[in-house]
Amino acid sequence: MNNAIKNILIPLDLTRKNEKFLNIAAAIANRHGAKVHVLNVVPYSLLGTGSASSGKFFFHGNAMIESAEKQLATCKMVMSQITNEDVIAQHAIGSVATEVLKYSKQKNIDLILMPVQYPKRRPGFISSNTYEIIANRAVPVITIPENYNKEKFEKILFPIRNVKAVEDKLQSVIPIAKKNKANVRLVAIDAFERNSNIRKLEDKVQLLGEKLSNSKIAAIKEDLRVSLEPHSDILALGDQNNSDLIAVNVSTEKSFTQLFKNNFTENIVYKSKRPVFFFRNEEDATSAQEYVAMPYPMMPV
């Protein structure tokens, strides 16, 4: 499996300050020698205003698009100067998540970097473009909180849960660990209600530790933990060890009794104060999984 990072996509909201994030993104791209793609999406909802009572509609699309093109040109120049490479910059019109997912497929994107304004609570039943992108695309995503400053991932927390594709996640993390000369902390976390095979999780820690050692990456192994709230324990471990990156498998499933509560991935997305690497299995989702993957209206990233 080839997990080299050759093309990085950066979806940008040009209405926000992105300088700090762009420096981090450029550092990541430089370490991997990756091509940078910057994409700005203008939502349909911003192209015009009007009301049913007045029967009037005012189209602002030309001004919005012209402004986006100017800002995108400036962003491209800045990123090109930081990375010393030509940067591909484009804008699109439509749903942010849909356009990002479409672009990542068309351009063979290997990694999506997203600036996020978390941690904070999800407002009511509203979800986010960030979550929709993570939950619906088999391209790894790294989210970077807006107040985060470090440009290297030297301490990587690697939780091992009883979910599919944990070994595949490691193969995607290994290039990042090598480029950052990082150590990887392995910890098995068993959700209390799953009644998992504890021996199986412990064996997986041993196996992944050997794979890291074979790749000449330092591994730190912790004892298995049984958790009522795996997301809380994972985030707490990240804080305790001052991790620079937390690598998790995307899990969107939830029972119908929990339909209006956050699933594992939502909790990580909305509560992490640290960069998170989200890995989604490439297997096709079932219709039930697709339903719970994005059950809410979308809000900006």
Coordinates of C-alpha atoms in Angstrom, one line a residue:
M1 CA 0.0 0.0 0.0
N2 CA 1.5 3.3 -1.1
N3 CA 0.6 6.0 1.5
A4 CA 3.0 8.8 0.3
I5 CA 1.5 12.2 0.6
K6 CA 1.9 13.9 -2.8
N7 CA -1.2 16.1 -3.0
I8 CA -2.6 18.1 -0.1
L9 CA -5.9 19.9 -0.3
I10 CA -6.6 23.0 1.9
P11 CA -10.2 24.1 1.9
L12 CA -10.2 27.8 3.0
D13 CA -12.8 30.1 4.3
L14 CA -11.5 33.5 3.1
T15 CA -13.6 35.4 5.6
R16 CA -11.4 34.2 8.5
K17 CA -7.8 34.9 9.4
N18 CA -5.8 31.9 8.2
E19 CA -2.1 33.1 8.5
K20 CA -1.2 30.8 11.4
F21 CA -2.9 27.8 9.8
L22 CA -1.3 28.5 6.4
N23 CA 2.2 28.4 8.1
I24 CA 1.4 25.0 9.6
A25 CA 0.0 23.7 6.3
A26 CA 3.0 24.9 4.4
A27 CA 5.4 23.2 6.9
I28 CA 3.5 19.9 6.5
A29 CA 3.6 20.2 2.7
N30 CA 7.3 21.0 2.7
R31 CA 8.2 18.0 4.9
H32 CA 6.4 15.7 2.4
G33 CA 7.4 17.5 -0.7
A34 CA 3.7 17.6 -1.6
K35 CA 1.8 19.7 -4.1
V36 CA -0.6 22.2 -2.4
H37 CA -4.1 22.7 -3.6
V38 CA -6.2 25.6 -2.1
L39 CA -9.9 25.5 -2.7
N40 CA -12.4 28.2 -1.7
V41 CA -16.1 27.4 -2.0
V42 CA -18.7 30.2 -2.2
P43 CA -22.0 28.7 -0.9
Y44 CA -25.1 29.3 -3.0
S45 CA -26.7 30.9 0.0
L46 CA -24.3 33.9 -0.2
L47 CA -25.0 34.7 -3.8
G48 CA -28.2 36.6 -3.3
T49 CA -30.8 37.9 -0.8
G50 CA -34.5 38.4 -1.0
S51 CA -37.8 37.8 0.6
A52 CA -41.1 36.1 -0.4
S53 CA -43.1 39.0 1.0
S54 CA -41.5 41.6 -1.2
G55 CA -41.0 39.3 -4.2
K56 CA -37.6 40.8 -4.7
F57 CA -34.2 39.0 -5.1
F58 CA -30.9 40.8 -5.2
F59 CA -28.0 38.9 -6.8
H60 CA -24.5 39.5 -5.3
G61 CA -22.8 36.6 -7.1
N62 CA -20.5 38.6 -9.3
A63 CA -19.2 40.7 -6.4
M64 CA -18.7 37.6 -4.2
I65 CA -16.9 35.7 -6.9
E66 CA -14.7 38.7 -7.8
S67 CA -13.8 39.2 -4.2
A68 CA -13.1 35.5 -3.7
E69 CA -10.8 35.4 -6.8
K70 CA -8.7 38.4 -5.5
Q71 CA -8.3 36.9 -2.0
L72 CA -7.5 33.5 -3.5
A73 CA -4.8 35.0 -5.7
T74 CA -3.3 36.7 -2.6
C75 CA -3.4 33.4 -0.7
K76 CA -1.8 31.5 -3.6
M77 CA 1.1 34.1 -3.7
V78 CA 1.6 33.7 0.1
M79 CA 1.6 29.9 0.0
S80 CA 3.9 29.8 -3.0
Q81 CA 6.4 32.0 -1.2
I82 CA 6.3 29.9 2.0
T83 CA 6.5 26.5 0.2
N84 CA 8.8 27.7 -2.7
E85 CA 6.5 25.8 -5.0
D86 CA 3.7 26.7 -7.4
V87 CA 0.4 26.4 -5.6
I88 CA -2.9 25.4 -7.3
A89 CA -5.7 27.7 -6.2
Q90 CA -9.3 27.4 -7.3
H91 CA -12.7 28.5 -6.3
A92 CA -16.1 26.8 -6.7
I93 CA -19.7 27.5 -6.1
G94 CA -22.0 25.2 -4.2
S95 CA -22.0 23.1 -1.1
V96 CA -18.7 23.3 0.7
A97 CA -18.5 19.7 1.7
T98 CA -19.7 18.4 -1.7
E99 CA -17.2 20.6 -3.7
V100 CA -14.3 19.6 -1.4
L101 CA -15.1 15.9 -1.7
K102 CA -15.5 16.2 -5.5
Y103 CA -12.2 18.1 -5.9
S104 CA -10.3 15.6 -3.7
K105 CA -11.5 12.7 -6.0
Q106 CA -10.7 14.5 -9.2
K107 CA -7.2 15.6 -8.2
N108 CA -6.2 12.4 -6.4
I109 CA -5.8 14.2 -3.1
D110 CA -3.8 12.2 -0.4
L111 CA -4.5 14.4 2.6
I112 CA -7.0 17.2 3.4
L113 CA -5.9 19.8 6.0
M114 CA -8.7 21.8 7.6
P115 CA -8.6 24.8 10.0
V116 CA -11.3 24.5 12.6
Q117 CA -12.7 26.8 15.2
Y118 CA -13.1 24.1 17.8
P119 CA -13.3 23.0 20.6
K120 CA -16.8 24.1 21.1
R121 CA -20.3 22.6 21.4
R122 CA -22.3 21.8 18.3
P123 CA -25.2 24.2 18.2
G124 CA -28.3 22.1 18.5
F125 CA -28.9 19.7 15.6
I126 CA -26.5 21.6 13.3
S127 CA -23.5 19.6 12.0
S128 CA -20.5 21.0 10.1
N129 CA -18.8 20.8 6.8
T130 CA -15.8 19.5 8.6
Y131 CA -17.7 16.5 9.9
E132 CA -19.4 15.8 6.6
I133 CA -16.1 15.7 4.8
I134 CA -14.5 13.4 7.4
A135 CA -17.5 11.1 7.5
N136 CA -18.0 10.8 3.7
R137 CA -14.6 10.6 2.1
A138 CA -11.9 7.9 2.2
V139 CA -9.1 10.5 2.2
P140 CA -7.4 11.1 5.5
V141 CA -8.2 14.5 7.1
I142 CA -6.1 16.5 9.6
T143 CA -8.0 19.1 11.5
I144 CA -6.0 22.0 13.1
P145 CA -7.6 24.1 15.8
E146 CA -7.3 27.8 15.1
N147 CA -5.3 28.5 18.3
Y148 CA -2.7 25.7 17.7
N149 CA 0.8 26.9 17.0
K150 CA 3.2 23.9 16.6
E151 CA 4.3 23.1 13.0
K152 CA 5.7 19.6 13.7
F153 CA 4.0 16.4 14.9
E154 CA 6.7 14.9 17.2
K155 CA 4.3 13.1 19.6
I156 CA 1.6 11.0 18.0
L157 CA -1.1 9.4 20.0
F158 CA -2.4 6.2 18.3
P159 CA -5.6 4.8 20.0
I160 CA -6.4 1.2 19.1
R161 CA -10.1 0.4 19.3
N162 CA -12.2 -2.6 18.3
V163 CA -13.0 -1.1 14.9
K164 CA -12.0 -2.0 11.3
A165 CA -8.9 -0.7 9.5
V166 CA -6.7 0.0 12.5
E167 CA -3.7 -1.5 10.7
D168 CA -4.5 0.6 7.6
K169 CA -4.6 3.7 9.7
L170 CA -1.1 2.9 10.9
Q171 CA 0.2 2.6 7.3
S172 CA -1.2 6.1 6.7
V173 CA 0.4 7.4 9.9
I174 CA 3.8 5.9 9.3
P175 CA 4.9 8.5 6.6
I176 CA 3.8 11.3 8.9
A177 CA 5.7 9.8 11.8
K178 CA 8.9 9.4 9.7
K179 CA 8.8 12.9 8.2
N180 CA 8.3 14.4 11.7
K181 CA 10.8 12.0 13.4
A182 CA 8.0 11.3 15.9
N183 CA 7.4 8.7 18.5
V184 CA 4.0 6.9 18.4
R185 CA 2.2 6.1 21.6
L186 CA 0.0 3.0 21.3
V187 CA -2.9 2.5 23.7
A188 CA -5.7 0.0 23.4
I189 CA -9.1 1.4 24.4
D190 CA -12.0 -1.0 24.9
A191 CA -15.5 0.6 25.0
F192 CA -17.2 -0.8 28.1
E193 CA -20.4 -1.8 26.3
R194 CA -18.7 -3.6 23.5
N195 CA -17.3 -6.5 25.6
S196 CA -14.4 -6.8 23.2
N197 CA -11.8 -9.6 23.1
I198 CA -9.2 -7.9 25.4
R199 CA -6.5 -10.4 24.3
K200 CA -7.2 -9.5 20.7
L201 CA -6.6 -5.8 21.4
E202 CA -3.5 -6.5 23.4
D203 CA -2.1 -8.6 20.5
K204 CA -2.9 -5.8 18.1
V205 CA -0.8 -3.4 20.2
Q206 CA 2.1 -5.9 20.0
L207 CA 1.7 -6.3 16.3
L208 CA 1.6 -2.6 15.5
G209 CA 4.5 -2.0 17.8
E210 CA 6.5 -4.4 15.8
K211 CA 5.5 -2.7 12.5
L212 CA 6.6 0.6 13.9
S213 CA 9.9 -0.9 15.0
N214 CA 10.4 -2.4 11.6
S215 CA 9.9 1.1 10.1
K216 CA 12.5 2.5 12.6
I217 CA 9.9 4.6 14.5
A218 CA 9.9 4.8 18.3
A219 CA 6.8 3.2 19.8
I220 CA 5.5 3.7 23.4
K221 CA 3.1 1.0 24.6
E222 CA 0.5 1.7 27.3
D223 CA -1.7 -0.7 29.2
L224 CA -5.2 -1.4 27.9
R225 CA -7.9 0.9 29.2
V226 CA -11.6 0.0 29.5
S227 CA -13.7 3.2 28.9
L228 CA -17.3 4.3 29.2
E229 CA -16.5 7.2 26.9
P230 CA -13.6 6.4 24.6
H231 CA -13.5 9.8 23.0
S232 CA -13.1 11.5 26.4
D233 CA -10.3 9.2 27.5
I234 CA -8.5 9.6 24.1
L235 CA -8.7 13.4 24.3
A236 CA -7.5 13.3 28.0
L237 CA -4.6 11.1 27.0
G238 CA -3.7 13.6 24.3
D239 CA -3.6 16.4 26.9
Q240 CA -1.7 14.3 29.5
N241 CA 1.1 13.4 27.0
N242 CA 1.0 16.8 25.2
S243 CA 0.4 15.0 21.9
D244 CA 1.0 17.0 18.7
L245 CA -1.4 14.7 16.7
I246 CA -4.1 12.2 17.7
A247 CA -4.8 9.5 15.0
V248 CA -8.3 8.0 15.1
N249 CA -10.4 5.8 13.0
V250 CA -13.7 7.4 11.8
S251 CA -16.7 5.8 13.4
T252 CA -20.1 7.2 12.4
E253 CA -22.4 4.5 13.7
K254 CA -24.9 5.2 16.5
S255 CA -28.0 3.4 17.7
F256 CA -31.4 4.9 17.1
T257 CA -31.7 5.6 20.8
Q258 CA -28.6 7.8 20.4
L259 CA -29.6 9.4 17.1
F260 CA -29.6 13.0 18.6
K261 CA -26.3 12.6 20.5
N262 CA -22.8 12.9 19.1
N263 CA -21.2 9.8 17.8
F264 CA -17.5 9.0 18.4
T265 CA -16.2 11.1 15.5
E266 CA -18.4 14.1 16.2
N267 CA -17.2 14.1 19.8
I268 CA -13.6 14.1 18.6
V269 CA -14.2 16.8 15.9
Y270 CA -16.0 19.2 18.2
K271 CA -14.0 18.7 21.4
S272 CA -10.3 18.2 20.5
K273 CA -7.9 21.1 21.3
R274 CA -5.2 19.3 19.3
P275 CA -4.7 18.4 15.7
V276 CA -6.5 15.1 14.8
F277 CA -5.8 12.7 12.0
F278 CA -9.0 11.1 10.9
F279 CA -8.8 7.8 8.9
R280 CA -11.8 6.4 7.2
N281 CA -12.0 2.8 5.9
E282 CA -12.4 2.6 2.1
E283 CA -15.2 0.1 2.4
D284 CA -18.6 1.3 1.1
A285 CA -20.9 2.4 3.9
T286 CA -24.3 0.8 4.4
S287 CA -27.4 2.9 3.9
A288 CA -27.9 3.0 7.7
Q289 CA -24.3 4.3 8.2
E290 CA -24.8 6.9 5.5
Y291 CA -28.0 8.1 7.3
V292 CA -26.3 8.6 10.6
A293 CA -23.1 10.0 9.0
M294 CA -24.7 13.4 8.3
P295 CA -28.1 13.6 10.0
Y296 CA -28.1 17.4 10.5
P297 CA -28.2 20.6 8.5
M298 CA -24.7 21.9 7.7
M299 CA -23.0 24.8 9.3
P300 CA -19.7 26.4 8.1
V301 CA -16.4 24.6 8.9

